[in-house]
mmCIF file of C-alpha atoms in Angstrom:
data_model
loop_
_atom_site.group_PDB
_atom_site.id
_atom_site.type_symbol
_atom_site.label_atom_id
_atom_site.label_comp_id
_atom_site.label_asym_id
_atom_site.label_seq_id
_atom_site.Cartn_x
_atom_site.Cartn_y
_atom_site.Cartn_z
ATOM 1 C CA UNK A 1 155.268 95.296 68.731
ATOM 2 C CA UNK A 2 157.683 94.152 71.469
ATOM 3 C CA UNK A 3 157.833 90.769 73.128
ATOM 4 C CA UNK A 4 159.203 89.416 76.373
ATOM 5 C CA UNK A 5 159.276 86.087 78.135
ATOM 6 C CA UNK A 6 157.221 85.419 81.231
ATOM 7 C CA UNK A 7 159.770 84.472 83.942
ATOM 8 C CA UNK A 8 157.279 82.060 85.517
ATOM 9 C CA UNK A 9 155.685 80.059 82.684
ATOM 10 C CA UNK A 10 158.037 80.952 79.830
ATOM 11 C CA UNK A 11 155.353 82.101 77.393
ATOM 12 C CA UNK A 12 155.970 84.994 75.058
ATOM 13 C CA UNK A 13 154.044 88.138 75.955
ATOM 14 C CA UNK A 14 153.418 90.766 73.270
ATOM 15 C CA UNK A 15 153.079 94.458 74.028
ATOM 16 C CA UNK A 16 151.288 96.941 71.833
ATOM 17 C CA UNK A 17 151.770 100.000 74.050
ATOM 18 C CA UNK A 18 154.856 101.668 75.421
ATOM 19 C CA UNK A 19 156.047 100.114 78.680
ATOM 20 C CA UNK A 20 157.587 101.809 81.699
ATOM 21 C CA UNK A 21 159.998 100.410 84.256
ATOM 22 C CA UNK A 22 158.232 98.803 87.228
ATOM 23 C CA UNK A 23 154.976 98.655 85.304
ATOM 24 C CA UNK A 24 152.603 96.001 86.578
ATOM 25 C CA UNK A 25 151.502 93.395 84.027
ATOM 26 C CA UNK A 26 149.503 90.226 83.956
ATOM 27 C CA UNK A 27 150.667 87.102 82.113
ATOM 28 C CA UNK A 28 147.674 85.873 80.133
ATOM 29 C CA UNK A 29 149.015 82.308 80.085
ATOM 30 C CA UNK A 30 149.750 81.653 83.755
ATOM 31 C CA UNK A 31 147.796 84.638 85.192
ATOM 32 C CA UNK A 32 150.691 85.672 87.421
ATOM 33 C CA UNK A 33 151.466 89.303 88.103
ATOM 34 C CA UNK A 34 154.729 90.569 86.638
ATOM 35 C CA UNK A 35 156.675 93.811 86.604
ATOM 36 C CA UNK A 36 158.928 95.293 83.951
ATOM 37 C CA UNK A 37 162.430 95.073 85.361
ATOM 38 C CA UNK A 38 164.474 96.559 82.506
ATOM 39 C CA UNK A 39 163.918 98.116 79.132
ATOM 40 C CA UNK A 40 167.069 98.297 77.055
ATOM 41 C CA UNK A 41 166.219 99.156 73.478
ATOM 42 C CA UNK A 42 163.789 96.472 72.340
ATOM 43 C CA UNK A 43 164.860 94.081 75.083
ATOM 44 C CA UNK A 44 162.356 93.880 77.882
ATOM 45 C CA UNK A 45 163.046 91.910 81.042
ATOM 46 C CA UNK A 46 160.151 90.883 83.227
ATOM 47 C CA UNK A 47 160.161 89.520 86.751
ATOM 48 C CA UNK A 48 157.578 88.214 89.167
ATOM 49 C CA UNK A 49 155.745 91.102 90.860
ATOM 50 C CA UNK A 50 156.734 91.605 94.485
ATOM 51 C CA UNK A 51 154.434 90.207 97.139
ATOM 52 C CA UNK A 52 152.089 92.660 98.822
ATOM 53 C CA UNK A 53 153.813 94.682 101.543
ATOM 54 C CA UNK A 54 152.133 95.778 104.748
ATOM 55 C CA UNK A 55 152.158 99.462 103.777
ATOM 56 C CA UNK A 56 150.811 99.042 100.258
ATOM 57 C CA UNK A 57 147.523 100.536 99.236
ATOM 58 C CA UNK A 58 145.500 103.689 99.413
ATOM 59 C CA UNK B 1 155.383 119.749 83.615
ATOM 60 C CA UNK B 2 154.463 117.498 86.506
ATOM 61 C CA UNK B 3 156.495 114.585 87.821
ATOM 62 C CA UNK B 4 154.696 111.413 88.803
ATOM 63 C CA UNK B 5 156.635 109.347 91.325
ATOM 64 C CA UNK B 6 155.758 105.681 91.655
ATOM 65 C CA UNK B 7 157.201 102.416 92.882
ATOM 66 C CA UNK B 8 154.871 100.088 90.960
ATOM 67 C CA UNK B 9 153.129 101.488 87.887
ATOM 68 C CA UNK B 10 149.535 100.274 87.952
ATOM 69 C CA UNK B 11 146.547 100.809 85.694
ATOM 70 C CA UNK B 12 145.601 103.868 87.787
ATOM 71 C CA UNK B 13 148.918 105.554 86.951
ATOM 72 C CA UNK B 14 148.544 104.622 83.269
ATOM 73 C CA UNK B 15 145.151 106.369 83.302
ATOM 74 C CA UNK B 16 146.786 109.457 84.833
ATOM 75 C CA UNK B 17 149.470 109.429 82.127
ATOM 76 C CA UNK B 18 146.788 109.179 79.432
ATOM 77 C CA UNK B 19 144.788 112.037 80.990
ATOM 78 C CA UNK B 20 147.890 114.231 81.088
ATOM 79 C CA UNK B 21 148.483 113.505 77.403
ATOM 80 C CA UNK B 22 144.847 114.310 76.574
ATOM 81 C CA UNK B 23 145.191 117.624 78.406
ATOM 82 C CA UNK B 24 148.501 118.398 76.643
ATOM 83 C CA UNK B 25 150.416 118.324 79.898
ATOM 84 C CA UNK B 26 153.932 116.967 79.912
ATOM 85 C CA UNK B 27 154.388 114.265 82.537
ATOM 86 C CA UNK B 28 157.720 113.003 83.784
ATOM 87 C CA UNK B 29 157.726 109.495 85.263
ATOM 88 C CA UNK B 30 160.100 108.747 88.132
ATOM 89 C CA UNK B 31 160.493 105.268 89.533
ATOM 90 C CA UNK B 32 161.549 105.189 93.196
ATOM 91 C CA UNK B 33 164.081 102.513 92.167
ATOM 92 C CA UNK B 34 166.093 105.308 90.504
ATOM 93 C CA UNK B 35 165.782 107.912 93.269
ATOM 94 C CA UNK B 36 168.471 108.951 95.732
ATOM 95 C CA UNK B 37 167.110 111.616 98.062
ATOM 96 C CA UNK B 38 170.442 113.293 98.746
ATOM 97 C CA UNK B 39 169.754 116.867 99.912
ATOM 98 C CA UNK B 40 173.240 118.100 98.962
ATOM 99 C CA UNK B 41 173.331 116.845 95.409
ATOM 100 C CA UNK B 42 169.720 116.595 94.312
ATOM 101 C CA UNK B 43 168.745 118.582 91.220
ATOM 102 C CA UNK B 44 165.463 120.227 92.172
ATOM 103 C CA UNK B 45 164.233 120.847 88.659
ATOM 104 C CA UNK B 46 160.678 119.843 89.527
ATOM 105 C CA UNK B 47 157.666 122.120 89.644
ATOM 106 C CA UNK B 48 155.097 119.752 91.051
ATOM 107 C CA UNK B 49 155.234 116.159 92.210
ATOM 108 C CA UNK B 50 152.272 113.812 92.047
ATOM 109 C CA UNK B 51 152.989 111.132 94.630
ATOM 110 C CA UNK B 52 151.587 107.811 93.436
ATOM 111 C CA UNK B 53 153.687 105.437 95.512
ATOM 112 C CA UNK B 54 151.967 102.179 96.282
ATOM 113 C CA UNK B 55 154.124 101.984 99.392
ATOM 114 C CA UNK B 56 152.846 104.507 101.930
ATOM 115 C CA UNK B 57 156.089 104.599 103.894
ATOM 116 C CA UNK B 58 158.163 105.319 100.771
ATOM 117 C CA UNK B 59 155.599 107.910 99.678
ATOM 118 C CA UNK B 60 155.875 109.697 103.036
ATOM 119 C CA UNK B 61 159.662 110.095 102.688
ATOM 120 C CA UNK B 62 159.240 111.511 99.196
ATOM 121 C CA UNK B 63 156.616 114.029 100.279
ATOM 122 C CA UNK B 64 158.680 115.269 103.245
ATOM 123 C CA UNK B 65 161.872 115.481 101.174
ATOM 124 C CA UNK B 66 160.447 117.595 98.361
ATOM 125 C CA UNK B 67 158.356 119.787 100.662
ATOM 126 C CA UNK B 68 161.488 120.553 102.686
ATOM 127 C CA UNK B 69 162.971 122.103 99.555
ATOM 128 C CA UNK B 70 159.847 124.069 98.661
ATOM 129 C CA UNK B 71 158.483 121.794 95.956
ATOM 130 C CA UNK B 72 154.754 121.255 95.965
ATOM 131 C CA UNK B 73 153.617 117.641 96.292
ATOM 132 C CA UNK B 74 150.130 116.272 95.740
ATOM 133 C CA UNK B 75 148.948 115.005 98.153
ATOM 134 C CA UNK B 76 150.875 117.092 100.636
ATOM 135 C CA UNK B 77 152.174 115.998 104.028
ATOM 136 C CA UNK B 78 149.154 117.440 105.876
ATOM 137 C CA UNK B 79 146.849 115.196 103.869
ATOM 138 C CA UNK B 80 149.126 112.186 104.390
ATOM 139 C CA UNK B 81 149.276 112.873 108.123
ATOM 140 C CA UNK B 82 145.496 112.745 108.478
ATOM 141 C CA UNK B 83 144.943 109.729 106.228
ATOM 142 C CA UNK B 84 147.801 107.281 106.579
ATOM 143 C CA UNK B 85 147.310 106.455 110.260
ATOM 144 C CA UNK B 86 143.763 105.275 111.045
ATOM 145 C CA UNK B 87 143.948 106.429 114.664
ATOM 146 C CA UNK B 88 144.901 109.947 113.499
ATOM 147 C CA UNK B 89 142.045 109.860 110.977
ATOM 148 C CA UNK B 90 139.606 109.007 113.770
ATOM 149 C CA UNK B 91 141.018 111.799 115.948
ATOM 150 C CA UNK B 92 140.713 114.273 113.060
ATOM 151 C CA UNK B 93 137.075 113.285 112.536
ATOM 152 C CA UNK B 94 135.987 113.635 116.165
ATOM 153 C CA UNK B 95 137.970 116.845 116.635
ATOM 154 C CA UNK B 96 136.002 118.298 113.716
ATOM 155 C CA UNK B 97 132.686 116.901 114.985
ATOM 156 C CA UNK B 98 132.239 114.697 111.922
ATOM 157 C CA UNK B 99 130.231 111.489 112.421
ATOM 158 C CA UNK B 100 132.445 108.421 112.732
ATOM 159 C CA UNK B 101 132.577 104.985 114.288
ATOM 160 C CA UNK B 102 133.237 104.775 118.065
ATOM 161 C CA UNK B 103 136.910 103.903 118.518
ATOM 162 C CA UNK B 104 139.715 103.694 121.022
ATOM 163 C CA UNK B 105 143.323 102.629 121.280
ATOM 164 C CA UNK B 106 144.915 100.575 124.039
ATOM 165 C CA UNK B 107 148.242 98.804 124.541
ATOM 166 C CA UNK B 108 147.687 96.140 127.182
ATOM 167 C CA UNK B 109 145.720 92.892 126.648
ATOM 168 C CA UNK B 110 144.589 92.941 130.278
ATOM 169 C CA UNK B 111 142.245 95.811 129.423
ATOM 170 C CA UNK B 112 140.054 93.678 127.124
ATOM 171 C CA UNK B 113 137.012 93.669 129.417
ATOM 172 C CA UNK B 114 137.182 97.394 130.059
ATOM 173 C CA UNK B 115 137.538 98.114 126.341
ATOM 174 C CA UNK B 116 134.589 95.872 125.487
ATOM 175 C CA UNK B 117 132.454 97.649 128.090
ATOM 176 C CA UNK B 118 133.366 101.099 126.733
ATOM 177 C CA UNK B 119 132.501 100.036 123.166
ATOM 178 C CA UNK B 120 129.224 98.508 124.374
ATOM 179 C CA UNK B 121 130.002 94.821 123.857
ATOM 180 C CA UNK B 122 130.944 92.616 120.889
ATOM 181 C CA UNK B 123 131.265 92.495 117.932
ATOM 182 C CA UNK B 124 134.276 94.775 117.613
ATOM 183 C CA UNK B 125 136.782 95.400 114.828
ATOM 184 C CA UNK B 126 140.523 95.405 115.350
ATOM 185 C CA UNK B 127 142.581 97.174 112.681
ATOM 186 C CA UNK B 128 146.260 97.909 112.238
ATOM 187 C CA UNK B 129 146.757 101.690 112.338
ATOM 188 C CA UNK B 130 148.599 101.434 108.999
ATOM 189 C CA UNK B 131 147.399 99.421 106.062
ATOM 190 C CA UNK B 132 144.914 99.209 103.259
ATOM 191 C CA UNK B 133 142.753 96.871 101.158
ATOM 192 C CA UNK B 134 141.147 95.500 104.305
ATOM 193 C CA UNK B 135 144.416 93.808 105.234
ATOM 194 C CA UNK B 136 144.645 92.247 108.721
ATOM 195 C CA UNK B 137 141.228 93.525 109.762
ATOM 196 C CA UNK B 138 139.608 91.280 112.327
ATOM 197 C CA UNK B 139 135.973 91.153 113.346
ATOM 198 C CA UNK B 140 135.880 90.023 116.955
ATOM 199 C CA UNK B 141 132.724 88.296 118.057
ATOM 200 C CA UNK B 142 133.696 87.251 121.569
ATOM 201 C CA UNK B 143 136.326 87.416 124.295
ATOM 202 C CA UNK B 144 138.117 84.235 123.219
ATOM 203 C CA UNK B 145 138.676 85.616 119.734
ATOM 204 C CA UNK B 146 139.817 88.982 121.138
ATOM 205 C CA UNK B 147 142.418 87.316 123.387
ATOM 206 C CA UNK B 148 143.659 85.064 120.589
ATOM 207 C CA UNK B 149 144.064 87.848 118.037
ATOM 208 C CA UNK B 150 145.873 90.133 120.467
ATOM 209 C CA UNK B 151 148.308 87.331 121.261
ATOM 210 C CA UNK B 152 148.942 86.819 117.547
ATOM 211 C CA UNK B 153 149.518 90.558 117.118
ATOM 212 C CA UNK B 154 152.141 90.508 119.875
ATOM 213 C CA UNK B 155 154.251 88.200 117.731
ATOM 214 C CA UNK B 156 154.060 90.252 114.526
ATOM 215 C CA UNK B 157 157.301 92.034 113.805
ATOM 216 C CA UNK B 158 156.161 95.609 113.122
ATOM 217 C CA UNK B 159 155.882 97.564 116.420
ATOM 218 C CA UNK B 160 152.660 99.266 115.338
ATOM 219 C CA UNK B 161 150.825 95.943 115.684
ATOM 220 C CA UNK B 162 151.084 96.472 119.434
ATOM 221 C CA UNK B 163 148.846 99.524 119.124
ATOM 222 C CA UNK B 164 145.395 98.003 119.494
ATOM 223 C CA UNK B 165 143.150 100.318 117.476
ATOM 224 C CA UNK B 166 139.648 99.016 118.064
ATOM 225 C CA UNK B 167 136.280 100.176 116.779
ATOM 226 C CA UNK B 168 132.677 99.212 117.267
ATOM 227 C CA UNK B 169 131.431 96.824 114.541
ATOM 228 C CA UNK B 170 128.804 98.623 112.484
ATOM 229 C CA UNK B 171 125.954 96.558 111.085
ATOM 230 C CA UNK B 172 125.389 98.075 107.657
ATOM 231 C CA UNK B 173 123.760 97.018 104.383
ATOM 232 C CA UNK B 174 125.964 94.745 102.254
ATOM 233 C CA UNK B 175 127.832 97.766 100.970
ATOM 234 C CA UNK B 176 129.652 100.941 101.850
ATOM 235 C CA UNK B 177 129.996 104.205 99.948
ATOM 236 C CA UNK B 178 133.216 105.538 98.418
ATOM 237 C CA UNK B 179 133.147 109.282 97.751
ATOM 238 C CA UNK B 180 135.951 110.688 95.614
ATOM 239 C CA UNK B 181 136.988 114.243 96.417
ATOM 240 C CA UNK B 182 139.482 116.225 94.345
ATOM 241 C CA UNK B 183 140.353 119.707 95.613
ATOM 242 C CA UNK B 184 137.142 121.277 96.886
ATOM 243 C CA UNK B 185 134.845 119.183 94.675
ATOM 244 C CA UNK B 186 132.948 115.947 95.098
ATOM 245 C CA UNK B 187 133.665 114.019 91.904
ATOM 246 C CA UNK B 188 131.410 111.022 92.460
ATOM 247 C CA UNK B 189 130.015 108.544 94.936
ATOM 248 C CA UNK B 190 129.716 104.810 94.394
ATOM 249 C CA UNK B 191 128.398 101.887 96.374
ATOM 250 C CA UNK B 192 130.858 99.039 96.936
ATOM 251 C CA UNK B 193 128.691 95.978 97.349
ATOM 252 C CA UNK B 194 129.945 92.834 99.013
ATOM 253 C CA UNK B 195 128.385 90.098 101.079
ATOM 254 C CA UNK B 196 131.596 89.920 103.094
ATOM 255 C CA UNK B 197 131.658 92.401 105.987
ATOM 256 C CA UNK B 198 134.639 94.088 104.286
ATOM 257 C CA UNK B 199 133.329 95.918 101.213
ATOM 258 C CA UNK B 200 136.667 96.956 99.694
ATOM 259 C CA UNK B 201 136.925 96.414 95.917
ATOM 260 C CA UNK B 202 140.365 94.907 96.541
ATOM 261 C CA UNK B 203 138.325 92.165 98.290
ATOM 262 C CA UNK B 204 135.889 91.695 95.421
ATOM 263 C CA UNK B 205 133.371 94.454 96.180
ATOM 264 C CA UNK B 206 131.200 95.362 93.175
ATOM 265 C CA UNK B 207 130.750 98.992 92.187
ATOM 266 C CA UNK B 208 127.489 100.800 91.451
ATOM 267 C CA UNK B 209 126.903 104.530 91.063
ATOM 268 C CA UNK B 210 125.350 106.162 94.146
ATOM 269 C CA UNK B 211 123.084 109.167 93.736
ATOM 270 C CA UNK B 212 123.966 111.226 96.780
ATOM 271 C CA UNK B 213 121.081 112.449 98.911
ATOM 272 C CA UNK B 214 121.197 115.863 100.568
ATOM 273 C CA UNK B 215 122.492 114.480 103.892
ATOM 274 C CA UNK B 216 125.411 112.706 102.250
ATOM 275 C CA UNK B 217 126.213 115.728 100.117
ATOM 276 C CA UNK B 218 126.126 118.022 103.178
ATOM 277 C CA UNK B 219 128.376 115.636 105.103
ATOM 278 C CA UNK B 220 130.939 115.598 102.279
ATOM 279 C CA UNK B 221 130.778 119.387 101.811
ATOM 280 C CA UNK B 222 131.341 119.788 105.543
ATOM 281 C CA UNK B 223 134.272 117.360 105.381
ATOM 282 C CA UNK B 224 135.825 119.295 102.466
ATOM 283 C CA UNK B 225 135.683 122.493 104.546
ATOM 284 C CA UNK B 226 137.671 120.789 107.321
ATOM 285 C CA UNK B 227 140.246 118.920 105.230
ATOM 286 C CA UNK B 228 143.381 120.378 103.666
ATOM 287 C CA UNK B 229 142.913 120.593 99.874
ATOM 288 C CA UNK B 230 143.848 117.315 98.267
ATOM 289 C CA UNK B 231 142.696 114.100 96.656
ATOM 290 C CA UNK B 232 140.661 111.812 98.899
ATOM 291 C CA UNK B 233 138.732 108.578 98.812
ATOM 292 C CA UNK B 234 136.240 108.749 101.667
ATOM 293 C CA UNK B 235 134.700 105.497 102.890
ATOM 294 C CA UNK B 236 131.276 105.960 104.434
ATOM 295 C CA UNK B 237 128.862 103.576 106.153
ATOM 296 C CA UNK B 238 125.082 103.922 106.089
ATOM 297 C CA UNK B 239 123.854 103.593 109.654
ATOM 298 C CA UNK B 240 120.563 104.385 111.434
ATOM 299 C CA UNK B 241 119.253 106.485 108.519
ATOM 300 C CA UNK B 242 122.431 108.521 108.587
ATOM 301 C CA UNK B 243 126.103 108.260 107.701
ATOM 302 C CA UNK B 244 129.358 107.483 109.467
ATOM 303 C CA UNK B 245 132.763 108.230 107.991
ATOM 304 C CA UNK B 246 134.875 105.101 108.243
ATOM 305 C CA UNK B 247 138.202 105.949 106.569
ATOM 306 C CA UNK B 248 139.982 108.617 104.544
ATOM 307 C CA UNK B 249 142.331 107.384 101.800
ATOM 308 C CA UNK B 250 144.962 109.576 100.190
ATOM 309 C CA UNK B 251 146.682 107.677 97.349
ATOM 310 C CA UNK B 252 143.400 106.666 95.845
ATOM 311 C CA UNK B 253 142.829 103.750 93.523
ATOM 312 C CA UNK B 254 140.131 104.686 91.064
ATOM 313 C CA UNK B 255 140.424 102.490 87.976
ATOM 314 C CA UNK B 256 137.421 100.329 88.870
ATOM 315 C CA UNK B 257 135.247 103.361 89.642
ATOM 316 C CA UNK B 258 136.358 105.069 86.434
ATOM 317 C CA UNK B 259 135.631 101.952 84.352
ATOM 318 C CA UNK B 260 132.214 101.360 85.913
ATOM 319 C CA UNK B 261 130.895 104.922 86.058
ATOM 320 C CA UNK B 262 132.630 106.450 83.042
ATOM 321 C CA UNK B 263 133.585 109.416 85.244
ATOM 322 C CA UNK B 264 137.185 110.324 84.548
ATOM 323 C CA UNK B 265 138.760 110.687 87.971
ATOM 324 C CA UNK B 266 142.192 110.681 86.320
ATOM 325 C CA UNK B 267 141.235 113.808 84.336
ATOM 326 C CA UNK B 268 140.086 115.489 87.546
ATOM 327 C CA UNK B 269 143.347 114.660 89.316
ATOM 328 C CA UNK B 270 145.435 116.017 86.435
ATOM 329 C CA UNK B 271 143.286 119.180 86.266
ATOM 330 C CA UNK B 272 143.827 119.640 90.007
ATOM 331 C CA UNK B 273 147.586 119.334 89.429
ATOM 332 C CA UNK B 274 147.358 121.938 86.652
ATOM 333 C CA UNK B 275 145.489 124.343 88.952
ATOM 334 C CA UNK B 276 148.231 123.916 91.536
ATOM 335 C CA UNK B 277 150.911 124.541 88.905
ATOM 336 C CA UNK B 278 149.157 127.696 87.734
ATOM 337 C CA UNK B 279 148.732 128.978 91.305
ATOM 338 C CA UNK B 280 152.501 129.238 91.759
#
């Protein structure tokens, strides 16, 4: 199981499944949306998800 | 093998990845952050691209690039052309004599009164020609509101906000219908219930399975005949004991429908990709 730190509230987030770059996640502590910025070996870097753009959606 | 291109990987894409695994299909994930679309140096070792970009403008560039070099993309550029611009969707629907909401486009605020007369009075709905999730939709109940919103739009930075795409406001039950079409098949229909006039699930609309009556089924079958083969989310309003097609969506979000109904739309999309691979 991998772990990474939430860049907003600092809590540790655990991951059971395999992550992909730019995968959207939710921090269960602060409820903010995050994305996976980098995966280097077992080191996972998260960042705050980008704000909604005008051309996003279906 | 299929390649799934994305800019943000959401739950919908994770469901697609899982479906591909279940169907023993190899899936290659490509983040747009890693892509350089250089025609002279690009290695075109792709058989089929599934475009799942959350950004429609980025998705369009990807579709056109790969199609230029003979690589099949789902959805293709014909589908994108019809769906991504709401004015073009409306034109497609009336050209094919499919029931839709009265609409028009104008460019000059001084035409407000004429426009209101043509659309048979307020309320009206003003929508950006690009956009999703009910973003920047405005219900206009009177002339003061119309004037105010158009002035605000003038100061928005994107030039397409100066294209005033306006429709009649349709009084409907507290819901609309989302029909999912994959290839030439209707996969399912659901109600999206919301007390807000915008029923989109991105705005909190609740989902409930809709048993299609014959009229709705015929309408969707007729629509399938007219559309290029692809993956569509069709938004339909119930009106005067009949149906009006409101919007066609092309990079569909389906996780909520899949969770609520148990119908695996992700499986259907992957099977459609497989059919397209095998047709080559």
